Amino acid sequence: MKTTIQLTIAILAISFSTACSDSGKVDESAANTNLFTGLLVGQQQGKSSVMDSLAEIRGYWKGGFCSGGNCTSFTSNVSIVQDPSGFGIWASGTSYLRIIAVDTVNRTFIYQYLPSDAWSPSKYTKVIWTAPTTVGCENSANKCFYYCTVFPNFATLAEAENANLSTYSSADPTRTGCGGFGWSKALFVSSNPTSW
């Protein structure tokens, strides 16, 4: 009986010691769930911040081209929206591209092509935009803005972020300032452009 009591006390001591050493530890499965939740929340906040930064141009627009003092051919669909997964999207014509960086001070954003893109797989493109205005908008649009795509496409995000924009100017966007050409112009159509 004395051996049984000693054995019971030893087992209890080991159990107590193990319980104390595991105190404050989180189950691996719970830790993984918490990590996933934290990453998801952080990702959602990042997505929201991109879309919030584009608030002044978010929506559905008709895009045209400017040259020689006139802007015409407003036949291209331009959408700056949030897709179902929450990411900012620049959709122009048949292109559907994820916006990955926004600089509201300089009014630029960067989107990235899909790895499967035929012409610029995984490359980055910078777009400059002007403040929307209610004056001088063609086709009775109630607001419009100019935008310019910076060329060439960049191999890395850092190259796109640090692109030299000294030769780009919105001083006379209907004639020049976008890589030697006039800027593109977007006419407002709707705040909610697309049903994905």
PDB file of C-alpha atoms in Angstrom, residues 3-192:
ATOM      1  CA  THR A   3       4.258   1.756  -2.676  1.00  0.00           C
ATOM      2  CA  THR A   4       0.876   2.584  -4.213  1.00  0.00           C
ATOM      3  CA  ILE A   5       0.682   5.873  -2.268  1.00  0.00           C
ATOM      4  CA  GLN A   6       4.231   6.768  -3.281  1.00  0.00           C
ATOM      5  CA  LEU A   7       3.448   5.919  -6.930  1.00  0.00           C
ATOM      6  CA  THR A   8       0.225   7.989  -6.819  1.00  0.00           C
ATOM      7  CA  ILE A   9       2.073  10.957  -5.306  1.00  0.00           C
ATOM      8  CA  ALA A  10       4.787  10.652  -7.978  1.00  0.00           C
ATOM      9  CA  ILE A  11       2.200  10.570 -10.794  1.00  0.00           C
ATOM     10  CA  LEU A  12       0.395  13.592  -9.317  1.00  0.00           C
ATOM     11  CA  ALA A  13       3.680  15.482  -8.974  1.00  0.00           C
ATOM     12  CA  ILE A  14       4.602  14.740 -12.606  1.00  0.00           C
ATOM     13  CA  SER A  15       1.106  15.786 -13.777  1.00  0.00           C
ATOM     14  CA  PHE A  16       1.287  18.982 -11.729  1.00  0.00           C
ATOM     15  CA  SER A  17       4.790  19.724 -13.039  1.00  0.00           C
ATOM     16  CA  THR A  18       3.686  19.121 -16.651  1.00  0.00           C
ATOM     17  CA  ALA A  19       0.606  21.293 -16.198  1.00  0.00           C
ATOM     18  CA  CYS A  20       2.737  24.104 -14.757  1.00  0.00           C
ATOM     19  CA  SER A  21       5.295  23.892 -17.557  1.00  0.00           C
ATOM     20  CA  ASP A  22       2.483  24.084 -20.168  1.00  0.00           C
ATOM     21  CA  SER A  23       0.882  27.055 -18.412  1.00  0.00           C
ATOM     22  CA  GLY A  24       0.584  30.036 -20.771  1.00  0.00           C
ATOM     23  CA  LYS A  25       1.201  27.929 -23.872  1.00  0.00           C
ATOM     24  CA  VAL A  26      -1.341  27.907 -26.690  1.00  0.00           C
ATOM     25  CA  ASP A  27      -2.373  24.798 -28.534  1.00  0.00           C
ATOM     26  CA  GLU A  28      -0.695  24.718 -31.976  1.00  0.00           C
ATOM     27  CA  SER A  29      -4.038  24.510 -33.743  1.00  0.00           C
ATOM     28  CA  ALA A  30      -5.335  27.513 -31.781  1.00  0.00           C
ATOM     29  CA  ALA A  31      -2.117  29.420 -32.527  1.00  0.00           C
ATOM     30  CA  ASN A  32      -2.462  28.734 -36.249  1.00  0.00           C
ATOM     31  CA  THR A  33      -6.090  29.871 -36.187  1.00  0.00           C
ATOM     32  CA  ASN A  34      -5.121  33.082 -34.364  1.00  0.00           C
ATOM     33  CA  LEU A  35      -2.303  33.739 -36.838  1.00  0.00           C
ATOM     34  CA  PHE A  36      -4.606  33.189 -39.816  1.00  0.00           C
ATOM     35  CA  THR A  37      -7.234  35.498 -38.288  1.00  0.00           C
ATOM     36  CA  GLY A  38      -4.613  38.191 -37.632  1.00  0.00           C
ATOM     37  CA  LEU A  39      -3.272  37.981 -41.174  1.00  0.00           C
ATOM     38  CA  LEU A  40      -6.771  38.102 -42.612  1.00  0.00           C
ATOM     39  CA  VAL A  41      -7.710  41.165 -40.535  1.00  0.00           C
ATOM     40  CA  GLY A  42      -4.441  42.884 -41.487  1.00  0.00           C
ATOM     41  CA  GLN A  43      -5.016  42.069 -45.140  1.00  0.00           C
ATOM     42  CA  GLN A  44      -8.585  43.424 -44.973  1.00  0.00           C
ATOM     43  CA  GLN A  45      -7.323  46.647 -43.363  1.00  0.00           C
ATOM     44  CA  GLY A  46      -4.723  46.982 -46.127  1.00  0.00           C
ATOM     45  CA  LYS A  47      -7.372  46.480 -48.794  1.00  0.00           C
ATOM     46  CA  SER A  48      -9.641  49.029 -47.161  1.00  0.00           C
ATOM     47  CA  SER A  49      -6.825  51.523 -46.994  1.00  0.00           C
ATOM     48  CA  VAL A  50      -6.156  51.186 -50.755  1.00  0.00           C
ATOM     49  CA  MET A  51      -9.814  51.688 -51.603  1.00  0.00           C
ATOM     50  CA  ASP A  52     -10.191  54.563 -49.128  1.00  0.00           C
ATOM     51  CA  SER A  53      -7.173  56.230 -50.743  1.00  0.00           C
ATOM     52  CA  LEU A  54      -8.884  56.073 -54.141  1.00  0.00           C
ATOM     53  CA  ALA A  55     -12.197  57.501 -52.891  1.00  0.00           C
ATOM     54  CA  GLU A  56     -12.105  60.546 -55.173  1.00  0.00           C
ATOM     55  CA  ILE A  57     -11.868  58.442 -58.358  1.00  0.00           C
ATOM     56  CA  ARG A  58     -13.579  55.238 -57.241  1.00  0.00           C
ATOM     57  CA  GLY A  59     -16.428  54.303 -59.581  1.00  0.00           C
ATOM     58  CA  TYR A  60     -17.261  53.646 -63.195  1.00  0.00           C
ATOM     59  CA  TRP A  61     -16.053  56.060 -65.879  1.00  0.00           C
ATOM     60  CA  LYS A  62     -15.871  56.292 -69.671  1.00  0.00           C
ATOM     61  CA  GLY A  63     -12.296  56.762 -70.829  1.00  0.00           C
ATOM     62  CA  GLY A  64     -11.182  58.781 -73.829  1.00  0.00           C
ATOM     63  CA  PHE A  65      -7.957  60.163 -75.271  1.00  0.00           C
ATOM     64  CA  CYS A  66      -6.729  63.733 -75.505  1.00  0.00           C
ATOM     65  CA  SER A  67      -4.693  65.198 -78.340  1.00  0.00           C
ATOM     66  CA  GLY A  68      -4.331  68.587 -79.986  1.00  0.00           C
ATOM     67  CA  GLY A  69      -6.468  70.279 -77.335  1.00  0.00           C
ATOM     68  CA  ASN A  70      -9.468  67.937 -77.634  1.00  0.00           C
ATOM     69  CA  CYS A  71     -10.559  64.818 -75.787  1.00  0.00           C
ATOM     70  CA  THR A  72     -12.584  62.273 -77.772  1.00  0.00           C
ATOM     71  CA  SER A  73     -13.513  58.620 -78.205  1.00  0.00           C
ATOM     72  CA  PHE A  74     -15.044  58.054 -74.768  1.00  0.00           C
ATOM     73  CA  THR A  75     -15.688  54.387 -75.518  1.00  0.00           C
ATOM     74  CA  SER A  76     -13.408  52.633 -73.030  1.00  0.00           C
ATOM     75  CA  ASN A  77     -14.838  51.404 -69.723  1.00  0.00           C
ATOM     76  CA  VAL A  78     -12.694  52.439 -66.764  1.00  0.00           C
ATOM     77  CA  SER A  79     -13.526  51.081 -63.312  1.00  0.00           C
ATOM     78  CA  ILE A  80     -11.776  51.753 -60.030  1.00  0.00           C
ATOM     79  CA  VAL A  81     -13.558  49.347 -57.730  1.00  0.00           C
ATOM     80  CA  GLN A  82     -13.246  46.736 -55.028  1.00  0.00           C
ATOM     81  CA  ASP A  83     -13.612  43.125 -56.128  1.00  0.00           C
ATOM     82  CA  PRO A  84     -15.404  40.445 -54.075  1.00  0.00           C
ATOM     83  CA  SER A  85     -12.165  39.480 -52.307  1.00  0.00           C
ATOM     84  CA  GLY A  86     -11.760  43.103 -51.168  1.00  0.00           C
ATOM     85  CA  PHE A  87      -8.852  44.226 -53.339  1.00  0.00           C
ATOM     86  CA  GLY A  88      -8.767  47.469 -55.296  1.00  0.00           C
ATOM     87  CA  ILE A  89      -9.088  46.851 -59.020  1.00  0.00           C
ATOM     88  CA  TRP A  90      -8.282  48.958 -62.067  1.00  0.00           C
ATOM     89  CA  ALA A  91     -10.405  47.572 -64.887  1.00  0.00           C
ATOM     90  CA  SER A  92      -9.928  49.240 -68.243  1.00  0.00           C
ATOM     91  CA  GLY A  93     -11.162  47.753 -71.484  1.00  0.00           C
ATOM     92  CA  THR A  94     -10.608  44.017 -71.065  1.00  0.00           C
ATOM     93  CA  SER A  95      -7.878  44.396 -68.420  1.00  0.00           C
ATOM     94  CA  TYR A  96      -8.630  43.524 -64.799  1.00  0.00           C
ATOM     95  CA  LEU A  97      -5.638  44.474 -62.636  1.00  0.00           C
ATOM     96  CA  ARG A  98      -5.049  44.531 -58.875  1.00  0.00           C
ATOM     97  CA  ILE A  99      -4.083  47.901 -57.367  1.00  0.00           C
ATOM     98  CA  ILE A 100      -1.299  47.269 -54.882  1.00  0.00           C
ATOM     99  CA  ALA A 101      -0.078  50.734 -53.850  1.00  0.00           C
ATOM    100  CA  VAL A 102      -1.553  54.236 -53.667  1.00  0.00           C
ATOM    101  CA  ASP A 103       0.104  57.601 -53.050  1.00  0.00           C
ATOM    102  CA  THR A 104      -2.651  60.173 -52.452  1.00  0.00           C
ATOM    103  CA  VAL A 105      -0.226  63.069 -52.002  1.00  0.00           C
ATOM    104  CA  ASN A 106       1.149  62.671 -55.545  1.00  0.00           C
ATOM    105  CA  ARG A 107      -2.076  61.113 -56.894  1.00  0.00           C
ATOM    106  CA  THR A 108      -0.489  57.932 -58.190  1.00  0.00           C
ATOM    107  CA  PHE A 109      -1.324  54.279 -57.892  1.00  0.00           C
ATOM    108  CA  ILE A 110       0.402  51.103 -59.007  1.00  0.00           C
ATOM    109  CA  TYR A 111      -1.248  48.009 -60.376  1.00  0.00           C
ATOM    110  CA  GLN A 112       0.262  44.636 -61.219  1.00  0.00           C
ATOM    111  CA  TYR A 113      -0.396  42.430 -64.208  1.00  0.00           C
ATOM    112  CA  LEU A 114      -1.291  38.785 -63.710  1.00  0.00           C
ATOM    113  CA  PRO A 115       1.528  36.239 -64.183  1.00  0.00           C
ATOM    114  CA  SER A 116      -0.448  34.877 -67.141  1.00  0.00           C
ATOM    115  CA  ASP A 117      -0.612  38.234 -68.977  1.00  0.00           C
ATOM    116  CA  ALA A 118       0.569  37.829 -72.577  1.00  0.00           C
ATOM    117  CA  TRP A 119       2.441  41.162 -72.776  1.00  0.00           C
ATOM    118  CA  SER A 120       3.574  42.154 -69.282  1.00  0.00           C
ATOM    119  CA  PRO A 121       3.433  39.110 -66.991  1.00  0.00           C
ATOM    120  CA  SER A 122       3.788  40.107 -63.311  1.00  0.00           C
ATOM    121  CA  LYS A 123       4.994  43.607 -64.226  1.00  0.00           C
ATOM    122  CA  TYR A 124       3.978  46.823 -62.465  1.00  0.00           C
ATOM    123  CA  THR A 125       2.443  49.955 -63.950  1.00  0.00           C
ATOM    124  CA  LYS A 126       2.134  53.386 -62.371  1.00  0.00           C
ATOM    125  CA  VAL A 127      -0.834  55.643 -63.111  1.00  0.00           C
ATOM    126  CA  ILE A 128      -0.989  59.370 -62.329  1.00  0.00           C
ATOM    127  CA  TRP A 129      -4.371  61.068 -61.936  1.00  0.00           C
ATOM    128  CA  THR A 130      -5.619  64.609 -61.476  1.00  0.00           C
ATOM    129  CA  ALA A 131      -8.202  65.841 -58.995  1.00  0.00           C
ATOM    130  CA  PRO A 132     -11.704  65.306 -60.379  1.00  0.00           C
ATOM    131  CA  THR A 133     -13.463  68.441 -61.544  1.00  0.00           C
ATOM    132  CA  THR A 134     -17.009  69.379 -62.499  1.00  0.00           C
ATOM    133  CA  VAL A 135     -15.824  71.882 -65.134  1.00  0.00           C
ATOM    134  CA  GLY A 136     -15.044  71.061 -68.774  1.00  0.00           C
ATOM    135  CA  CYS A 137     -16.394  67.508 -68.753  1.00  0.00           C
ATOM    136  CA  GLU A 138     -17.525  66.284 -72.172  1.00  0.00           C
ATOM    137  CA  ASN A 139     -20.797  64.474 -72.936  1.00  0.00           C
ATOM    138  CA  SER A 140     -22.656  66.201 -70.057  1.00  0.00           C
ATOM    139  CA  ALA A 141     -20.726  64.208 -67.441  1.00  0.00           C
ATOM    140  CA  ASN A 142     -21.063  65.751 -63.965  1.00  0.00           C
ATOM    141  CA  LYS A 143     -17.372  65.170 -63.160  1.00  0.00           C
ATOM    142  CA  CYS A 144     -14.175  64.041 -64.840  1.00  0.00           C
ATOM    143  CA  PHE A 145     -10.452  63.617 -64.311  1.00  0.00           C
ATOM    144  CA  TYR A 146      -7.307  63.101 -66.368  1.00  0.00           C
ATOM    145  CA  TYR A 147      -4.999  60.128 -65.995  1.00  0.00           C
ATOM    146  CA  CYS A 148      -1.678  59.082 -67.465  1.00  0.00           C
ATOM    147  CA  THR A 149      -0.096  55.644 -67.583  1.00  0.00           C
ATOM    148  CA  VAL A 150       3.656  55.834 -66.967  1.00  0.00           C
ATOM    149  CA  PHE A 151       5.715  53.732 -69.397  1.00  0.00           C
ATOM    150  CA  PRO A 152       7.506  51.409 -69.596  1.00  0.00           C
ATOM    151  CA  ASN A 153       6.061  48.746 -67.320  1.00  0.00           C
ATOM    152  CA  PHE A 154       8.361  48.008 -64.396  1.00  0.00           C
ATOM    153  CA  ALA A 155       9.911  44.696 -63.364  1.00  0.00           C
ATOM    154  CA  THR A 156       9.651  45.395 -59.626  1.00  0.00           C
ATOM    155  CA  LEU A 157       7.367  47.308 -57.301  1.00  0.00           C
ATOM    156  CA  ALA A 158      10.338  49.378 -56.096  1.00  0.00           C
ATOM    157  CA  GLU A 159      11.075  50.521 -59.675  1.00  0.00           C
ATOM    158  CA  ALA A 160       7.440  51.577 -60.130  1.00  0.00           C
ATOM    159  CA  GLU A 161       7.379  53.389 -56.776  1.00  0.00           C
ATOM    160  CA  ASN A 162      10.598  55.260 -57.607  1.00  0.00           C
ATOM    161  CA  ALA A 163       9.814  56.058 -61.243  1.00  0.00           C
ATOM    162  CA  ASN A 164      11.114  59.423 -62.422  1.00  0.00           C
ATOM    163  CA  LEU A 165       8.011  61.532 -63.127  1.00  0.00           C
ATOM    164  CA  SER A 166       9.852  64.788 -63.848  1.00  0.00           C
ATOM    165  CA  THR A 167       8.848  64.727 -67.538  1.00  0.00           C
ATOM    166  CA  TYR A 168       5.174  64.108 -66.744  1.00  0.00           C
ATOM    167  CA  SER A 169       2.983  67.170 -66.293  1.00  0.00           C
ATOM    168  CA  SER A 170      -0.744  67.829 -66.095  1.00  0.00           C
ATOM    169  CA  ALA A 171      -0.283  71.529 -66.987  1.00  0.00           C
ATOM    170  CA  ASP A 172      -1.807  71.001 -70.470  1.00  0.00           C
ATOM    171  CA  PRO A 173      -3.240  67.465 -70.377  1.00  0.00           C
ATOM    172  CA  THR A 174      -5.323  67.836 -73.552  1.00  0.00           C
ATOM    173  CA  ARG A 175      -2.129  68.297 -75.575  1.00  0.00           C
ATOM    174  CA  THR A 176       0.929  66.859 -73.827  1.00  0.00           C
ATOM    175  CA  GLY A 177       2.569  65.815 -70.559  1.00  0.00           C
ATOM    176  CA  CYS A 178       2.048  62.051 -70.654  1.00  0.00           C
ATOM    177  CA  GLY A 179       5.215  60.613 -72.158  1.00  0.00           C
ATOM    178  CA  GLY A 180       5.067  63.072 -75.060  1.00  0.00           C
ATOM    179  CA  PHE A 181       1.314  62.625 -75.607  1.00  0.00           C
ATOM    180  CA  GLY A 182      -1.894  64.067 -74.212  1.00  0.00           C
ATOM    181  CA  TRP A 183      -3.421  62.442 -71.135  1.00  0.00           C
ATOM    182  CA  SER A 184      -6.420  60.152 -71.072  1.00  0.00           C
ATOM    183  CA  LYS A 185      -9.641  61.532 -69.614  1.00  0.00           C
ATOM    184  CA  ALA A 186     -12.342  59.778 -67.605  1.00  0.00           C
ATOM    185  CA  LEU A 187     -15.985  60.904 -67.552  1.00  0.00           C
ATOM    186  CA  PHE A 188     -18.045  59.879 -64.517  1.00  0.00           C
ATOM    187  CA  VAL A 189     -20.853  57.375 -65.093  1.00  0.00           C
ATOM    188  CA  SER A 190     -21.661  55.744 -61.746  1.00  0.00           C
ATOM    189  CA  SER A 191     -20.407  55.190 -58.213  1.00  0.00           C
ATOM    190  CA  ASN A 192     -21.281  51.488 -58.362  1.00  0.00           C
TER     191      ASN A 192
END
